[in-house]
Amino acid sequence: MSKSEFDRRDFLKVMGVSGVAATVAGCDMPSYITSEEGAEEVIPYLSPEEYVIPGVGVWYASTCLQCPAGCGIRGRVREGRVLKLEGNPTMSLNSGKLCQMGQSALQSHYNPDRLTTPLMRKDGALAEATWEDALALMEEKTGPSSGISGHRFAWYTGSVSGHQNVLLKAHLEAMGSSNHFVHEVINTRVWQAVCKEMLGQSMPTLRIDKAGLVLSFGADFLGTWMSPIQFSAQYAAFRSGDERGMLIQAEPSMSLTGANADLWVAVRPGTEGIMALGLANVLIHKERMDASVLPPETQELIARYNVSITSRITGIAGDRLIRIARHLKNRSPSLVLAGGPAAGHTTGFEAVQAAMMLNILLGNVGETIEANADFAFPQLAALGGGTTDLNRFAHAAGSGQLDALFFDGSNPLFGAPDHMNLNEKFDAIPFKVAFSTFMDETTARADVVLPIASAIEDWGTHVAAYQNEQHEIAFQQPLMEPIHPLTRSFGDLLLALNAMRSPGTYDEIDDYYGYLQSALGAIPGVLKGEDAAEDDPLDIQLWNQILQDGRLEVPAETSLFTTSVSIKDITSPPTDEAFPYYLVPTPRSSLYDGRHANLPWLQEAPDQISKVVWTSWAEIHPVTASKLGLEEGDLIRITSASGVLEVPVYIFKGIHTDVVCVPMGQGHTEYGRYAKGRGVNPLKILDPGEDTRTGELALYGTRVGLAAAGRAGRMVKMGNTESQHGRKIVATITAEQQRRNEGES
Amino acid sequence: MEAEAETCHPRPRRSLALSLWTAMMVVALILGNALLAKPSLADEIMTPRKQVPSAFSGWLDEDVGPFPGVVAPEGTYEGKDVEQPIEFPHDLHTATNKINCLYCHTYARRSAVAGIPPTSKCMGCHSIIATDRPRIKQLTEYWDKGQSPPWKKVHDLPDYVRFTHERHLKKFLFDNPDMTVERVDEVCALCHGDVTKMTVAKKQKPLTMGFCTRCHQANGGTFDCQKCHK
Ligand code: SF4
């Protein structure tokens, strides 16, 4: 309980001196606890705002920036501090729900490892500096008189949208460059490219809730794929309808979605597309489905993948393929999704194409895959990242094409495989500026580090890449004043940079808040009436309403699908004597791509599959374990052509026998006290290789050799047994019974 | 729940309340004043109490407490003199000038915490009243520096206790037809002692679990653990 009230500013000043631990604990200053009289101070507000009542929380809407899905949040603010986040019920994207990564945004904000002052490199090391000096150096190196121009300047960011994107673009234009690298390890670029080619639009609306059956090739739509919160809500409806929807997940190692499936199928990595072709073969040749929607070449290709050939390549029993095909036909409309491991090969595009072909064959397009619209304001639409940009950047940096780089919201040096030699290439760029909240691997090698406000302290507008039929702009507003007085809003800095390059353009505007207001005011009918003149004042009530809702609805005019099917054959990965296994570096809805490794709540949250906390582990099948002579917790040595990892093993059956899965997220060499020096980063030992059509890195195409390291590792796991010891905590049936339910004799 | 119990079983409730009250007084007499004056925390928690039947919840019809509709909680406490940055005279404000407690501790009726008044509230009067007095000069110095005085906390409860002023004021004052808001100091006095006779506030009630539960027992308060320990 709290009996103290602080003036918000005074409070923040005190916090700046005394550290954040007390704030995290939610207790009064000082941070020791006593009820002794006269021992603690209780400092009242100097002059409180009308609506502030100590002890009573007020909820404000904002946007979650913990992953690119862009869900709406509401934060409970009390005595000037944000205490709890929940989903914003008015956002159609996540309708009031929030995942554990979203909940943990608080720890990102209150994190004791936040960057608090600007830093500049002096004599090889980063040292504290003033904003004036940092900005002066930036002006010297990238200002109008610096001589830098054109493509020798670049921005490197994570997925970005809304007005931040507008200002980034304006800055690039002013610099005369079009070099904007947008990096996101976990992305849906291959899916989007396939949708664009086969349906004519890259982000159709998915309706899991309307499907009788969902067949997902590796798309972890309940965990990390595209818009997991929205899909979880759809999934709940899908499972609780009159006829319970059936979920079949085919993937090399079990994801959170896979763990929820009625039927989980272990598929050999890189053969998911062939499985889709084989299913089409059964549907056409055994189930007599009309194939006339497919062009003759595609039908010919499908004809080549009969059950026995498909079964041999994918490792899935023929009768199982037949049963899945039958379910697909009988539970129409179905929905076939593909992503993650299915898309992460050199043939990823073709695999996702094959999955989409199934949707067309099964008549799902128009039923469970609905046409969507382009975002009405293209300048605000999401610029979704990918790994193609990492590759492009490595090439540009390595060939000396860049003189100056600004980066924000991305950590390429953590995400880049060792074979790219990105550290050296990065160091070779003469001037690098980090806009960061934490000292991550990339920030640590910058020449200037600018401490920016946390997502909870800043303004912004965001447009999620995946929008359902109801398009919206999500609003980010500060839920509290900055904890650290020397941090700056990213939007304010973008304005300052633009003013530096194009003096006079933003003279009328005080700050990013003012910029957002005037930018929205310029859209007819948003902050003024439809017929208002340009200099009519803004309707501040409308502005307040938008902030209260945390969103602005945007009209969406649906365009029609233009279906075209022209799929290519898929070469399955060859056998490799030296490296007989496949490395599967899956993301989890906790540490994600590693950006959340500095949040203790997420480190502490048991992994959804293995229940391991605070470290890395490798998942292998019991058959593989016994072949290698490994028991749970023993160290396994994973060797690829590009590097070696040693990590404790977790043995379970939800994985293909030829696969080792090491979740991504750990293995930081920087990134604060909770992340640094913990576990291993599987991305480091990936082999070169990219999807031939999109250029996305083949994240799941690395071949490895496995061996016992001969030592026990250290792995903390919740619930140290896989058995219920007869207690029936969760109702189970035998595999045999399940097979009978499935229709097997 | 409480309202229901009152309409269904008014008489048994009252008689049980009175007998419990009598029993408590007897126990108090036997144990003697000294024990009640300086109870240890363990004693307080261990003070025997019966499970309160559901019918026993609601208001007493007679004036058996310090003011209508309440049985005063048992227990006193000899608090320390706490040195405050400015020696604030509660008596001068409440007794002499008849300022209502809720005028300054304005959050008490709306929040879990009563709140120390914002410094702007002090200055609302003292930018014109008594500006020549030394204590007001001290206050004005803080105000001019843009600071609030670093008051010392006198009444506090452990962090595992959730006490709400709002709920208690509602019960004893706003929902009590026999009380008026002018007499709020009598309600505050239940837990804070008679502030109208103090200068700097001093703890006069033990504010222990025993103190709370005795009052809850006598006045039909909750015995649901998680209401206070959530
Ligand atoms: S899915 Fe992404 S945006 Fe949505 S709550 Fe989780 S972390 Fe935030």
PDB file of C-alpha atoms in Angstrom, chain A residues 396-517:
ATOM      1  CA  ALA A 396      26.833  -2.681 -48.427  1.00  0.00           C
ATOM      2  CA  ALA A 397      28.895  -2.360 -45.253  1.00  0.00           C
ATOM      3  CA  GLY A 398      31.425  -4.973 -46.396  1.00  0.00           C
ATOM      4  CA  SER A 399      32.049  -3.301 -49.717  1.00  0.00           C
ATOM      5  CA  GLY A 400      32.645   0.115 -48.196  1.00  0.00           C
ATOM      6  CA  GLN A 401      29.477   1.667 -49.569  1.00  0.00           C
ATOM      7  CA  LEU A 402      28.450   3.377 -46.332  1.00  0.00           C
ATOM      8  CA  ASP A 403      29.953   6.407 -44.613  1.00  0.00           C
ATOM      9  CA  ALA A 404      27.330   6.962 -41.953  1.00  0.00           C
ATOM     10  CA  LEU A 405      24.666   4.800 -40.389  1.00  0.00           C
ATOM     11  CA  PHE A 406      21.866   5.669 -37.969  1.00  0.00           C
ATOM     12  CA  PHE A 407      20.146   2.745 -36.324  1.00  0.00           C
ATOM     13  CA  ASP A 408      17.157   2.298 -34.076  1.00  0.00           C
ATOM     14  CA  GLY A 409      15.040  -0.567 -32.805  1.00  0.00           C
ATOM     15  CA  SER A 410      17.154  -3.316 -34.247  1.00  0.00           C
ATOM     16  CA  ASN A 411      20.175  -5.322 -33.206  1.00  0.00           C
ATOM     17  CA  PRO A 412      21.798  -6.666 -36.386  1.00  0.00           C
ATOM     18  CA  LEU A 413      25.009  -7.757 -34.692  1.00  0.00           C
ATOM     19  CA  PHE A 414      23.052 -10.164 -32.501  1.00  0.00           C
ATOM     20  CA  GLY A 415      20.888 -11.461 -35.323  1.00  0.00           C
ATOM     21  CA  ALA A 416      23.623 -11.897 -37.926  1.00  0.00           C
ATOM     22  CA  PRO A 417      25.174 -15.332 -38.447  1.00  0.00           C
ATOM     23  CA  ASP A 418      28.948 -15.456 -37.885  1.00  0.00           C
ATOM     24  CA  HIS A 419      29.616 -16.288 -41.530  1.00  0.00           C
ATOM     25  CA  MET A 420      28.579 -12.722 -42.435  1.00  0.00           C
ATOM     26  CA  ASN A 421      31.493 -11.264 -40.427  1.00  0.00           C
ATOM     27  CA  LEU A 422      29.196  -8.398 -39.656  1.00  0.00           C
ATOM     28  CA  ASN A 423      31.136  -7.126 -36.637  1.00  0.00           C
ATOM     29  CA  GLU A 424      34.144  -6.245 -38.798  1.00  0.00           C
ATOM     30  CA  LYS A 425      32.012  -4.861 -41.592  1.00  0.00           C
ATOM     31  CA  PHE A 426      30.073  -2.775 -39.115  1.00  0.00           C
ATOM     32  CA  ASP A 427      33.239  -1.393 -37.521  1.00  0.00           C
ATOM     33  CA  ALA A 428      34.446  -0.360 -40.968  1.00  0.00           C
ATOM     34  CA  ILE A 429      31.560   2.125 -41.345  1.00  0.00           C
ATOM     35  CA  PRO A 430      33.189   5.456 -40.377  1.00  0.00           C
ATOM     36  CA  PHE A 431      30.287   6.966 -38.399  1.00  0.00           C
ATOM     37  CA  LYS A 432      27.557   5.054 -36.614  1.00  0.00           C
ATOM     38  CA  VAL A 433      24.875   6.508 -34.377  1.00  0.00           C
ATOM     39  CA  ALA A 434      22.690   4.358 -32.136  1.00  0.00           C
ATOM     40  CA  PHE A 435      19.243   5.530 -31.061  1.00  0.00           C
ATOM     41  CA  SER A 436      18.855   3.022 -28.248  1.00  0.00           C
ATOM     42  CA  THR A 437      17.290   2.277 -24.906  1.00  0.00           C
ATOM     43  CA  PHE A 438      19.818  -0.428 -24.019  1.00  0.00           C
ATOM     44  CA  MET A 439      23.452  -1.228 -24.571  1.00  0.00           C
ATOM     45  CA  ASP A 440      22.941  -4.127 -26.942  1.00  0.00           C
ATOM     46  CA  GLU A 441      25.561  -5.744 -29.161  1.00  0.00           C
ATOM     47  CA  THR A 442      25.154  -3.212 -31.968  1.00  0.00           C
ATOM     48  CA  THR A 443      24.881  -0.151 -29.742  1.00  0.00           C
ATOM     49  CA  ALA A 444      28.120  -1.160 -28.020  1.00  0.00           C
ATOM     50  CA  ARG A 445      29.972  -0.675 -31.317  1.00  0.00           C
ATOM     51  CA  ALA A 446      28.444   2.681 -32.221  1.00  0.00           C
ATOM     52  CA  ASP A 447      30.385   5.946 -32.263  1.00  0.00           C
ATOM     53  CA  VAL A 448      27.555   7.960 -30.754  1.00  0.00           C
ATOM     54  CA  VAL A 449      24.841   6.523 -28.529  1.00  0.00           C
ATOM     55  CA  LEU A 450      21.684   8.544 -28.003  1.00  0.00           C
ATOM     56  CA  PRO A 451      19.504   7.364 -25.090  1.00  0.00           C
ATOM     57  CA  ILE A 452      15.917   7.396 -26.277  1.00  0.00           C
ATOM     58  CA  ALA A 453      12.680   7.277 -24.335  1.00  0.00           C
ATOM     59  CA  SER A 454      11.095   3.927 -23.592  1.00  0.00           C
ATOM     60  CA  ALA A 455       7.968   2.942 -25.520  1.00  0.00           C
ATOM     61  CA  ILE A 456       5.994   3.850 -22.409  1.00  0.00           C
ATOM     62  CA  GLU A 457       7.393   7.384 -22.350  1.00  0.00           C
ATOM     63  CA  ASP A 458       6.980   8.309 -25.982  1.00  0.00           C
ATOM     64  CA  TRP A 459       4.499   9.458 -28.601  1.00  0.00           C
ATOM     65  CA  GLY A 460       3.917   7.672 -31.865  1.00  0.00           C
ATOM     66  CA  THR A 461       1.481   6.279 -34.364  1.00  0.00           C
ATOM     67  CA  HIS A 462       1.631   2.701 -35.563  1.00  0.00           C
ATOM     68  CA  VAL A 463       0.017   0.720 -38.293  1.00  0.00           C
ATOM     69  CA  ALA A 464       0.240  -3.037 -37.898  1.00  0.00           C
ATOM     70  CA  ALA A 465       1.320  -4.906 -41.025  1.00  0.00           C
ATOM     71  CA  TYR A 466      -1.540  -7.347 -40.513  1.00  0.00           C
ATOM     72  CA  GLN A 467      -4.863  -5.549 -40.305  1.00  0.00           C
ATOM     73  CA  ASN A 468      -8.177  -7.342 -40.151  1.00  0.00           C
ATOM     74  CA  GLU A 469     -11.169  -5.986 -42.046  1.00  0.00           C
ATOM     75  CA  GLN A 470     -11.265  -3.059 -39.632  1.00  0.00           C
ATOM     76  CA  HIS A 471      -8.201  -0.937 -40.428  1.00  0.00           C
ATOM     77  CA  GLU A 472      -6.855   1.262 -37.670  1.00  0.00           C
ATOM     78  CA  ILE A 473      -3.979   3.511 -36.674  1.00  0.00           C
ATOM     79  CA  ALA A 474      -2.764   2.701 -33.181  1.00  0.00           C
ATOM     80  CA  PHE A 475      -1.718   5.604 -30.968  1.00  0.00           C
ATOM     81  CA  GLN A 476       1.207   5.471 -28.636  1.00  0.00           C
ATOM     82  CA  GLN A 477       1.152   8.040 -25.846  1.00  0.00           C
ATOM     83  CA  PRO A 478       3.366   8.403 -22.780  1.00  0.00           C
ATOM     84  CA  LEU A 479       1.977   6.579 -19.774  1.00  0.00           C
ATOM     85  CA  MET A 480       4.343   8.458 -17.519  1.00  0.00           C
ATOM     86  CA  GLU A 481       7.023  11.088 -17.627  1.00  0.00           C
ATOM     87  CA  PRO A 482      10.519   9.957 -18.551  1.00  0.00           C
ATOM     88  CA  ILE A 483      12.295   8.206 -15.698  1.00  0.00           C
ATOM     89  CA  HIS A 484      15.647   9.452 -16.906  1.00  0.00           C
ATOM     90  CA  PRO A 485      15.739  13.170 -17.580  1.00  0.00           C
ATOM     91  CA  LEU A 486      18.400  12.938 -20.275  1.00  0.00           C
ATOM     92  CA  THR A 487      16.523  10.546 -22.526  1.00  0.00           C
ATOM     93  CA  ARG A 488      14.772  11.989 -25.595  1.00  0.00           C
ATOM     94  CA  SER A 489      11.769  11.059 -27.652  1.00  0.00           C
ATOM     95  CA  PHE A 490      12.673   9.311 -30.916  1.00  0.00           C
ATOM     96  CA  GLY A 491      10.103  11.435 -32.736  1.00  0.00           C
ATOM     97  CA  ASP A 492      11.633  14.640 -31.368  1.00  0.00           C
ATOM     98  CA  LEU A 493      15.042  13.504 -32.573  1.00  0.00           C
ATOM     99  CA  LEU A 494      13.709  12.710 -36.034  1.00  0.00           C
ATOM    100  CA  LEU A 495      12.273  16.211 -36.202  1.00  0.00           C
ATOM    101  CA  ALA A 496      15.613  17.667 -35.090  1.00  0.00           C
ATOM    102  CA  LEU A 497      17.479  15.655 -37.731  1.00  0.00           C
ATOM    103  CA  ASN A 498      15.069  16.780 -40.408  1.00  0.00           C
ATOM    104  CA  ALA A 499      15.420  20.381 -39.289  1.00  0.00           C
ATOM    105  CA  MET A 500      19.197  19.957 -39.477  1.00  0.00           C
ATOM    106  CA  ARG A 501      19.053  18.825 -43.109  1.00  0.00           C
ATOM    107  CA  SER A 502      16.089  20.896 -44.283  1.00  0.00           C
ATOM    108  CA  PRO A 503      16.104  24.105 -42.217  1.00  0.00           C
ATOM    109  CA  GLY A 504      12.765  25.837 -42.018  1.00  0.00           C
ATOM    110  CA  THR A 505      10.569  22.843 -42.840  1.00  0.00           C
ATOM    111  CA  TYR A 506       9.429  22.197 -39.296  1.00  0.00           C
ATOM    112  CA  ASP A 507       9.729  25.702 -37.874  1.00  0.00           C
ATOM    113  CA  GLU A 508       6.091  25.860 -36.879  1.00  0.00           C
ATOM    114  CA  ILE A 509       6.296  22.684 -34.880  1.00  0.00           C
ATOM    115  CA  ASP A 510       7.442  22.533 -31.262  1.00  0.00           C
ATOM    116  CA  ASP A 511       7.840  18.825 -30.831  1.00  0.00           C
ATOM    117  CA  TYR A 512       6.724  15.426 -32.043  1.00  0.00           C
ATOM    118  CA  TYR A 513       3.439  15.745 -30.162  1.00  0.00           C
ATOM    119  CA  GLY A 514       2.712  18.950 -32.066  1.00  0.00           C
ATOM    120  CA  TYR A 515       3.820  17.295 -35.280  1.00  0.00           C
ATOM    121  CA  LEU A 516       1.401  14.385 -34.775  1.00  0.00           C
ATOM    122  CA  GLN A 517      -1.448  16.778 -34.078  1.00  0.00           C
TER     123      GLN A 517
END
